[in-house]
Short mmCIF file of C-alpha atoms in Angstrom, two decimals:
data_model
loop_
_atom_site.label_atom_id
_atom_site.label_comp_id
_atom_site.label_asym_id
_atom_site.label_seq_id
_atom_site.Cartn_x
_atom_site.Cartn_y
_atom_site.Cartn_z
CA MET A 264 -13.80 2.90 20.26
CA THR A 265 -12.03 0.25 22.29
CA ASP A 266 -8.27 0.36 22.70
CA SER A 267 -7.92 -3.41 22.39
CA ARG A 268 -5.26 -4.38 19.87
CA ILE A 269 -6.26 -5.66 16.47
CA PRO A 270 -5.74 -9.33 15.55
CA THR A 271 -2.59 -10.46 13.78
CA ALA A 272 -1.76 -12.30 10.57
CA ARG A 273 1.40 -13.76 9.09
CA LEU A 274 3.12 -12.34 6.02
CA GLY A 275 3.61 -15.29 3.68
CA ALA A 276 4.47 -18.76 4.85
CA ASP A 277 7.41 -17.85 7.06
CA GLY A 278 7.20 -14.08 7.49
CA PRO A 279 6.53 -12.05 10.62
CA GLU A 280 3.24 -11.75 12.45
CA VAL A 281 1.76 -8.28 11.98
CA GLY A 282 -1.48 -6.52 12.80
CA VAL A 283 -4.16 -7.33 10.22
CA GLN A 284 -4.05 -3.68 9.22
CA GLY A 285 -0.83 -1.77 8.59
CA LEU A 286 -0.06 1.91 8.08
CA GLY A 287 0.95 3.57 4.84
CA CYS A 288 3.36 6.36 5.74
CA MET A 289 3.90 8.02 2.34
CA GLY A 290 1.67 11.02 3.02
CA MET A 291 3.73 12.03 6.05
CA SER A 292 6.45 13.29 3.70
CA PHE A 293 5.16 13.15 0.16
CA ALA A 294 2.34 13.40 -2.39
CA TYR A 295 -0.62 14.73 -0.37
CA GLY A 296 0.45 18.29 0.36
CA PRO A 297 1.90 19.76 3.58
CA ALA A 298 2.11 17.53 6.66
CA ASP A 299 2.52 18.35 10.34
CA ALA A 300 5.53 16.39 11.65
CA GLY A 301 4.32 16.41 15.25
CA GLU A 302 0.89 15.18 14.28
CA SER A 303 2.43 12.45 12.12
CA ARG A 304 4.63 11.26 14.99
CA ALA A 305 1.58 11.08 17.27
CA THR A 306 -0.18 9.06 14.57
CA LEU A 307 2.66 6.53 14.45
CA GLU A 308 2.57 6.08 18.22
CA ARG A 309 -1.20 5.73 18.35
CA ALA A 310 -1.15 3.16 15.57
CA LEU A 311 1.32 1.03 17.51
CA GLU A 312 -0.82 1.24 20.65
CA LEU A 313 -3.71 -0.18 18.65
CA GLY A 314 -1.72 -3.12 17.33
CA VAL A 315 -0.64 -1.72 13.96
CA THR A 316 2.86 -3.13 13.51
CA LEU A 317 3.49 -3.06 9.73
CA TYR A 318 4.76 0.35 8.63
CA ASP A 319 5.10 0.97 4.90
CA THR A 320 7.52 3.42 3.27
CA ALA A 321 9.75 3.62 0.18
CA ASP A 322 12.91 5.32 -0.97
CA ALA A 323 10.83 7.20 -3.57
CA TYR A 324 8.66 8.93 -0.98
CA GLY A 325 10.11 12.41 -0.79
CA ALA A 326 13.40 11.21 -2.29
CA GLY A 327 14.26 9.34 0.91
CA GLU A 328 12.80 11.90 3.32
CA ASN A 329 10.02 9.56 4.45
CA GLU A 330 12.53 6.90 5.51
CA LYS A 331 14.51 9.53 7.42
CA PHE A 332 11.38 10.83 9.12
CA LEU A 333 10.35 7.37 10.27
CA SER A 334 13.79 6.38 11.52
CA PRO A 335 13.48 7.74 15.11
CA PHE A 336 10.13 6.00 15.58
CA PHE A 337 11.55 2.72 14.28
CA LYS A 338 14.61 3.07 16.49
CA ALA A 339 12.47 3.63 19.58
CA HIS A 340 10.28 0.58 18.83
CA ARG A 341 12.60 -1.66 16.82
CA ASP A 342 11.43 -4.93 18.38
CA GLU A 343 7.74 -4.04 18.03
CA VAL A 344 7.53 -2.92 14.41
CA VAL A 345 7.94 -4.51 10.98
CA ILE A 346 9.66 -2.12 8.59
CA ALA A 347 8.65 -2.36 4.93
CA THR A 348 10.41 -0.24 2.34
CA LYS A 349 10.92 -0.40 -1.42
CA PHE A 350 13.34 0.20 -4.28
CA ALA A 351 13.00 0.61 -8.07
CA LEU A 352 11.10 3.87 -8.46
CA THR A 353 12.50 7.38 -8.76
CA VAL A 354 10.45 10.56 -9.13
CA PRO A 355 12.60 13.37 -10.62
CA PRO A 356 12.20 16.49 -8.44
CA ASP A 357 12.04 18.73 -11.50
CA ASP A 358 9.17 16.70 -13.01
CA PRO A 359 6.90 14.97 -10.47
CA THR A 360 4.84 13.46 -13.28
CA ARG A 361 7.77 11.31 -14.47
CA ARG A 362 8.67 7.85 -13.19
CA ILE A 363 12.06 6.19 -13.64
CA ILE A 364 12.13 2.45 -12.92
CA ARG A 365 15.20 0.30 -12.40
CA ASN A 366 15.39 -3.36 -11.35
CA ASP A 367 19.02 -4.10 -12.25
CA ARG A 368 21.49 -5.59 -9.80
CA PRO A 369 23.83 -2.57 -9.37
CA TYR A 370 20.87 -0.31 -8.69
CA ILE A 371 19.30 -2.67 -6.14
CA ARG A 372 22.58 -2.94 -4.25
CA GLN A 373 22.96 0.82 -4.20
CA ALA A 374 19.33 1.32 -3.15
CA VAL A 375 19.38 -1.09 -0.21
CA GLU A 376 22.49 0.47 1.27
CA ALA A 377 20.95 3.93 0.98
CA SER A 378 17.71 2.80 2.64
CA LEU A 379 19.56 1.06 5.47
CA LYS A 380 21.47 4.28 6.12
CA ARG A 381 18.40 6.54 6.03
CA LEU A 382 16.39 4.17 8.24
CA ASP A 383 19.42 3.72 10.51
CA VAL A 384 18.82 -0.01 10.90
CA ASP A 385 20.94 -3.10 10.35
CA VAL A 386 18.28 -5.04 8.48
CA ILE A 387 15.05 -4.29 6.59
CA ASP A 388 12.18 -6.59 7.59
CA LEU A 389 10.33 -6.55 4.26
CA TYR A 390 11.97 -5.27 1.07
CA TYR A 391 9.74 -4.68 -1.94
CA MET A 392 10.42 -4.24 -5.61
CA HIS A 393 8.29 -1.12 -5.99
CA ARG A 394 7.63 -1.32 -9.73
CA ARG A 395 8.56 -3.74 -12.49
CA ASP A 396 11.17 -2.92 -15.14
CA VAL A 397 10.12 -5.22 -17.97
CA ASN A 398 13.60 -4.97 -19.50
CA VAL A 399 15.08 -6.93 -16.60
CA PRO A 400 13.97 -10.57 -16.09
CA ILE A 401 12.01 -10.91 -12.86
CA GLU A 402 14.21 -13.90 -11.99
CA GLU A 403 17.30 -11.69 -12.14
CA THR A 404 15.76 -9.02 -9.93
CA VAL A 405 14.51 -11.46 -7.30
CA GLY A 406 17.82 -13.31 -7.48
CA THR A 407 19.59 -10.12 -6.43
CA MET A 408 17.02 -9.53 -3.69
CA ALA A 409 17.62 -13.08 -2.46
CA GLU A 410 21.32 -12.27 -2.13
CA LEU A 411 20.38 -9.48 0.27
CA VAL A 412 18.51 -12.00 2.42
CA ARG A 413 21.52 -14.32 2.51
CA GLU A 414 23.76 -11.40 3.44
CA GLY A 415 21.50 -10.38 6.34
CA LYS A 416 20.53 -6.98 4.92
CA VAL A 417 16.91 -8.00 4.36
CA LYS A 418 14.69 -10.55 6.13
CA HIS A 419 11.78 -11.07 3.71
CA LEU A 420 10.95 -10.17 0.13
CA GLY A 421 7.93 -8.45 -1.38
CA LEU A 422 6.77 -7.34 -4.81
CA SER A 423 4.51 -4.48 -5.83
CA GLU A 424 2.28 -4.19 -8.89
CA VAL A 425 3.31 -7.49 -10.48
CA THR A 426 1.12 -9.81 -12.54
CA GLY A 427 0.12 -13.27 -11.43
CA ALA A 428 2.65 -14.79 -13.83
CA GLU A 429 5.42 -12.52 -12.54
CA LEU A 430 4.58 -13.48 -8.96
CA ARG A 431 4.82 -17.18 -9.81
CA ALA A 432 8.15 -16.68 -11.59
CA ALA A 433 9.51 -14.78 -8.60
CA GLN A 434 8.35 -17.43 -6.13
CA ASP A 435 10.35 -20.01 -8.10
CA VAL A 436 13.51 -18.05 -7.25
CA HIS A 437 12.87 -17.15 -3.60
CA PRO A 438 9.86 -17.19 -1.23
CA ILE A 439 7.80 -14.01 -1.52
CA ALA A 440 6.16 -12.91 1.72
CA ALA A 441 3.87 -10.21 0.36
CA VAL A 442 2.59 -8.75 -2.86
CA GLN A 443 1.36 -5.18 -2.78
CA SER A 444 -1.13 -3.62 -5.16
CA GLU A 445 -4.01 -1.22 -5.20
CA TRP A 446 -7.20 -2.97 -4.10
CA SER A 447 -10.41 -1.29 -3.07
CA LEU A 448 -14.08 -0.90 -3.96
CA PHE A 449 -12.84 1.31 -6.80
CA SER A 450 -9.91 -0.88 -7.96
CA ARG A 451 -10.38 -4.63 -8.41
CA ASP A 452 -8.31 -5.52 -11.48
CA ILE A 453 -5.92 -7.67 -9.42
CA GLU A 454 -8.69 -10.19 -8.75
CA ALA A 455 -8.24 -11.61 -12.25
CA GLY A 456 -4.65 -12.85 -11.91
CA VAL A 457 -2.75 -11.60 -8.87
CA VAL A 458 -5.19 -12.67 -6.16
CA PRO A 459 -5.49 -16.28 -7.41
CA ALA A 460 -1.70 -16.54 -7.70
CA ALA A 461 -1.17 -15.15 -4.20
CA ARG A 462 -3.74 -17.60 -2.79
CA GLU A 463 -2.12 -20.52 -4.59
CA LEU A 464 1.38 -19.60 -3.42
CA GLY A 465 0.52 -18.60 0.16
CA VAL A 466 1.61 -15.00 -0.40
CA THR A 467 -0.03 -12.28 1.70
CA LEU A 468 -1.85 -9.57 -0.24
CA VAL A 469 -1.07 -6.05 1.02
CA PRO A 470 -3.57 -3.62 -0.53
CA TYR A 471 -2.43 -0.03 -0.79
CA SER A 472 -4.91 2.83 -1.28
CA PRO A 473 -7.78 0.72 0.14
CA LEU A 474 -9.68 3.99 0.57
CA GLY A 475 -9.26 4.94 -3.08
CA ARG A 476 -6.74 7.61 -2.06
CA GLY A 477 -9.40 9.20 0.08
CA PHE A 478 -12.19 9.16 -2.49
CA LEU A 479 -14.06 6.37 -0.69
CA THR A 480 -14.25 8.41 2.52
CA GLY A 481 -16.71 10.77 0.86
CA SER A 482 -14.59 13.81 1.71
CA PHE A 483 -13.55 14.50 -1.87
CA ALA A 484 -15.57 15.94 -4.72
CA ASN A 485 -13.45 18.18 -6.93
CA ALA A 486 -9.66 18.18 -7.42
CA ASP A 487 -9.46 21.89 -8.15
CA LYS A 488 -11.36 22.82 -4.99
CA ASP A 489 -10.38 20.06 -2.55
CA LEU A 490 -6.70 19.36 -3.27
CA THR A 491 -3.62 21.53 -2.84
CA ALA A 492 -1.54 22.38 -5.89
CA ASP A 493 1.18 19.86 -4.97
CA ASP A 494 -1.22 16.95 -4.35
CA PHE A 495 -0.34 14.16 -6.78
CA ARG A 496 -3.98 13.11 -7.09
CA ARG A 497 -4.42 16.04 -9.48
CA GLN A 498 -2.51 13.87 -11.99
CA GLN A 499 -4.86 10.91 -11.64
CA PRO A 500 -7.77 10.47 -14.03
CA ARG A 501 -10.32 9.47 -11.38
CA PHE A 502 -9.95 12.76 -9.53
CA THR A 503 -10.50 15.19 -12.36
CA GLY A 504 -13.34 16.69 -14.37
CA GLU A 505 -16.27 14.56 -15.39
CA ASN A 506 -14.61 11.42 -13.99
CA ALA A 507 -14.64 12.84 -10.49
CA ALA A 508 -18.28 13.88 -10.73
CA ALA A 509 -19.28 10.42 -11.97
CA ASN A 510 -17.31 8.68 -9.24
CA VAL A 511 -18.82 10.72 -6.44
CA ALA A 512 -22.22 9.32 -7.44
CA LEU A 513 -20.89 5.77 -6.96
CA LEU A 514 -20.58 6.30 -3.22
CA GLU A 515 -24.33 6.01 -2.57
CA PRO A 516 -24.28 2.23 -1.88
CA VAL A 517 -21.31 2.77 0.46
CA ARG A 518 -23.31 5.45 2.27
CA THR A 519 -26.29 3.12 2.58
CA VAL A 520 -24.17 0.41 4.22
CA ALA A 521 -22.43 2.94 6.46
CA GLU A 522 -25.75 4.25 7.76
CA ALA A 523 -26.93 0.72 8.49
CA HIS A 524 -23.87 0.07 10.67
CA GLY A 525 -23.60 3.56 12.14
CA VAL A 526 -20.06 3.94 10.80
CA SER A 527 -18.23 6.12 8.29
CA LEU A 528 -17.95 5.51 4.54
CA GLY A 529 -14.23 4.91 4.94
CA GLN A 530 -14.85 2.21 7.53
CA VAL A 531 -17.17 0.39 5.15
CA ALA A 532 -14.55 0.58 2.39
CA LEU A 533 -11.87 -0.81 4.72
CA ALA A 534 -14.18 -3.50 6.09
CA TRP A 535 -14.81 -4.60 2.50
CA VAL A 536 -11.07 -4.95 1.86
CA GLN A 537 -10.46 -6.77 5.13
CA GLN A 538 -13.32 -9.15 4.33
CA GLN A 539 -11.73 -10.09 0.99
CA ALA A 540 -9.48 -12.40 3.00
CA ARG A 541 -12.48 -14.64 3.63
CA VAL A 542 -14.06 -14.05 0.22
CA HIS A 543 -10.91 -15.08 -1.68
CA GLY A 544 -9.30 -17.41 0.84
CA LEU A 545 -5.98 -15.66 1.42
CA THR A 546 -4.32 -13.40 3.98
CA VAL A 547 -5.01 -9.69 3.45
CA VAL A 548 -3.26 -6.86 5.33
CA PRO A 549 -4.30 -3.45 3.94
CA ILE A 550 -2.16 -0.38 4.60
CA PRO A 551 -4.40 2.69 4.62
CA GLY A 552 -2.39 5.87 4.88
CA THR A 553 -3.14 8.75 7.22
CA ARG A 554 -1.40 11.53 9.12
CA LYS A 555 -3.96 11.79 11.91
CA ALA A 556 -4.28 9.65 15.03
CA SER A 557 -8.06 9.99 14.97
CA ARG A 558 -8.10 8.47 11.48
CA VAL A 559 -5.97 5.55 12.64
CA GLU A 560 -8.53 4.88 15.37
CA GLU A 561 -11.32 5.03 12.81
CA ASN A 562 -9.46 2.80 10.37
CA VAL A 563 -8.56 0.02 12.79
CA ALA A 564 -12.15 -0.08 14.05
CA ALA A 565 -13.10 -1.28 10.58
CA VAL A 566 -11.34 -4.58 11.29
CA ARG A 567 -14.27 -5.57 13.47
CA ILE A 568 -17.06 -4.58 11.07
CA GLU A 569 -18.74 -7.58 9.42
CA LEU A 570 -20.58 -6.88 6.19
CA THR A 571 -23.48 -9.17 5.33
CA GLU A 572 -23.74 -11.06 2.06
CA ALA A 573 -26.49 -8.67 0.99
CA GLU A 574 -24.25 -5.69 1.72
CA LEU A 575 -21.34 -7.23 -0.20
CA ALA A 576 -23.72 -7.76 -3.13
CA LEU A 577 -24.82 -4.12 -2.95
CA LEU A 578 -21.19 -2.97 -3.14
CA GLU A 579 -20.20 -5.47 -5.84
CA PRO A 580 -21.03 -3.40 -8.97
CA ILE A 581 -19.15 -0.25 -7.94
CA ALA A 582 -15.72 -1.01 -9.42
CA GLU A 583 -16.94 -1.73 -12.93
CA LYS A 584 -18.63 1.69 -13.05
CA VAL A 585 -15.60 3.76 -11.97
CA ALA A 586 -14.62 6.44 -14.48
CA GLY A 587 -10.90 6.75 -15.22
CA ASP A 588 -7.89 4.46 -14.73
CA ARG A 589 -5.92 4.08 -11.53
CA TYR A 590 -3.02 5.96 -13.13
CA ALA A 591 -2.62 8.18 -16.17
CA ASP A 592 -0.04 5.64 -17.40
CA MET A 593 -1.14 2.12 -16.57
CA THR A 594 2.02 0.49 -17.96
CA PHE A 595 3.51 0.88 -14.47
CA ALA A 596 0.66 -1.14 -12.93
CA SER A 597 0.12 -4.89 -13.10
CA ALA A 598 -3.17 -4.45 -14.97
CA GLY A 599 -1.25 -2.87 -17.84
CA ARG A 600 0.62 -6.14 -18.35
CA GLU A 601 -1.96 -8.83 -17.51
#
């Protein structure tokens, strides 16, 4: 593939310019089994060479270890990268299936200071509310986040897994640069409320898991055989039992399109997400995650793949046939509240 840098897009109305594809860094420290630190560092460097400038992490990834791991890379390239991290979600080490969510002011203030320290930076470029605590008014949470902007600790604000109504309420308090949610050929629930709200408000959509957590690459078939014991996908309904077998069969249209273009299944899936910017009339910057430089090269190449209207139509029915929810507990996702 060519080494030419990918095009750029702006996050929100007044946010930074970033490559039209970012990099999800969670798997370098958390959730997908053992990672090779040297290989992950090479992946970060290669991504930057190709024009990937938005790097996504969170304090919940490895209980802060992901932020610490990324810190030297960020320090070496501080003026070239846009650092996105998150607060609100805690995964107890003694029970990785549990999720504790907090959006209250004292917690946010504690969380931002801890992230700044782990990242070893003076300011966070994009600070997300990772998950929504429905017991705290969204206006109160975003109000506290806005204080961090005024104090110079954070440059821009983002939200993750919010509904369209919650996004609008947040925007009334402070400009939101980006809203992050799962969006892929397998997961399209956000098109009902979140996507229209983001388009209306000029908020950039940042899809995470655009490859269906690897399922859309065609490399997965059975959780018991293909995933390590500590891989969190074993907890997700789409990856287990009869659901997994049914979902594998849904990849045939993706394979047909991939063969027509001479590309991989994953590249078709990413091209579809990238093309939703034109389909829905808003800015879209997906953040596929990987720990391998070769995968970064493959992923960014998808930016230049144009799917035809006939191919988009062929892929259209996939999502409604997917077996199993995105999460075992959908109350933590926007679709559980829409």
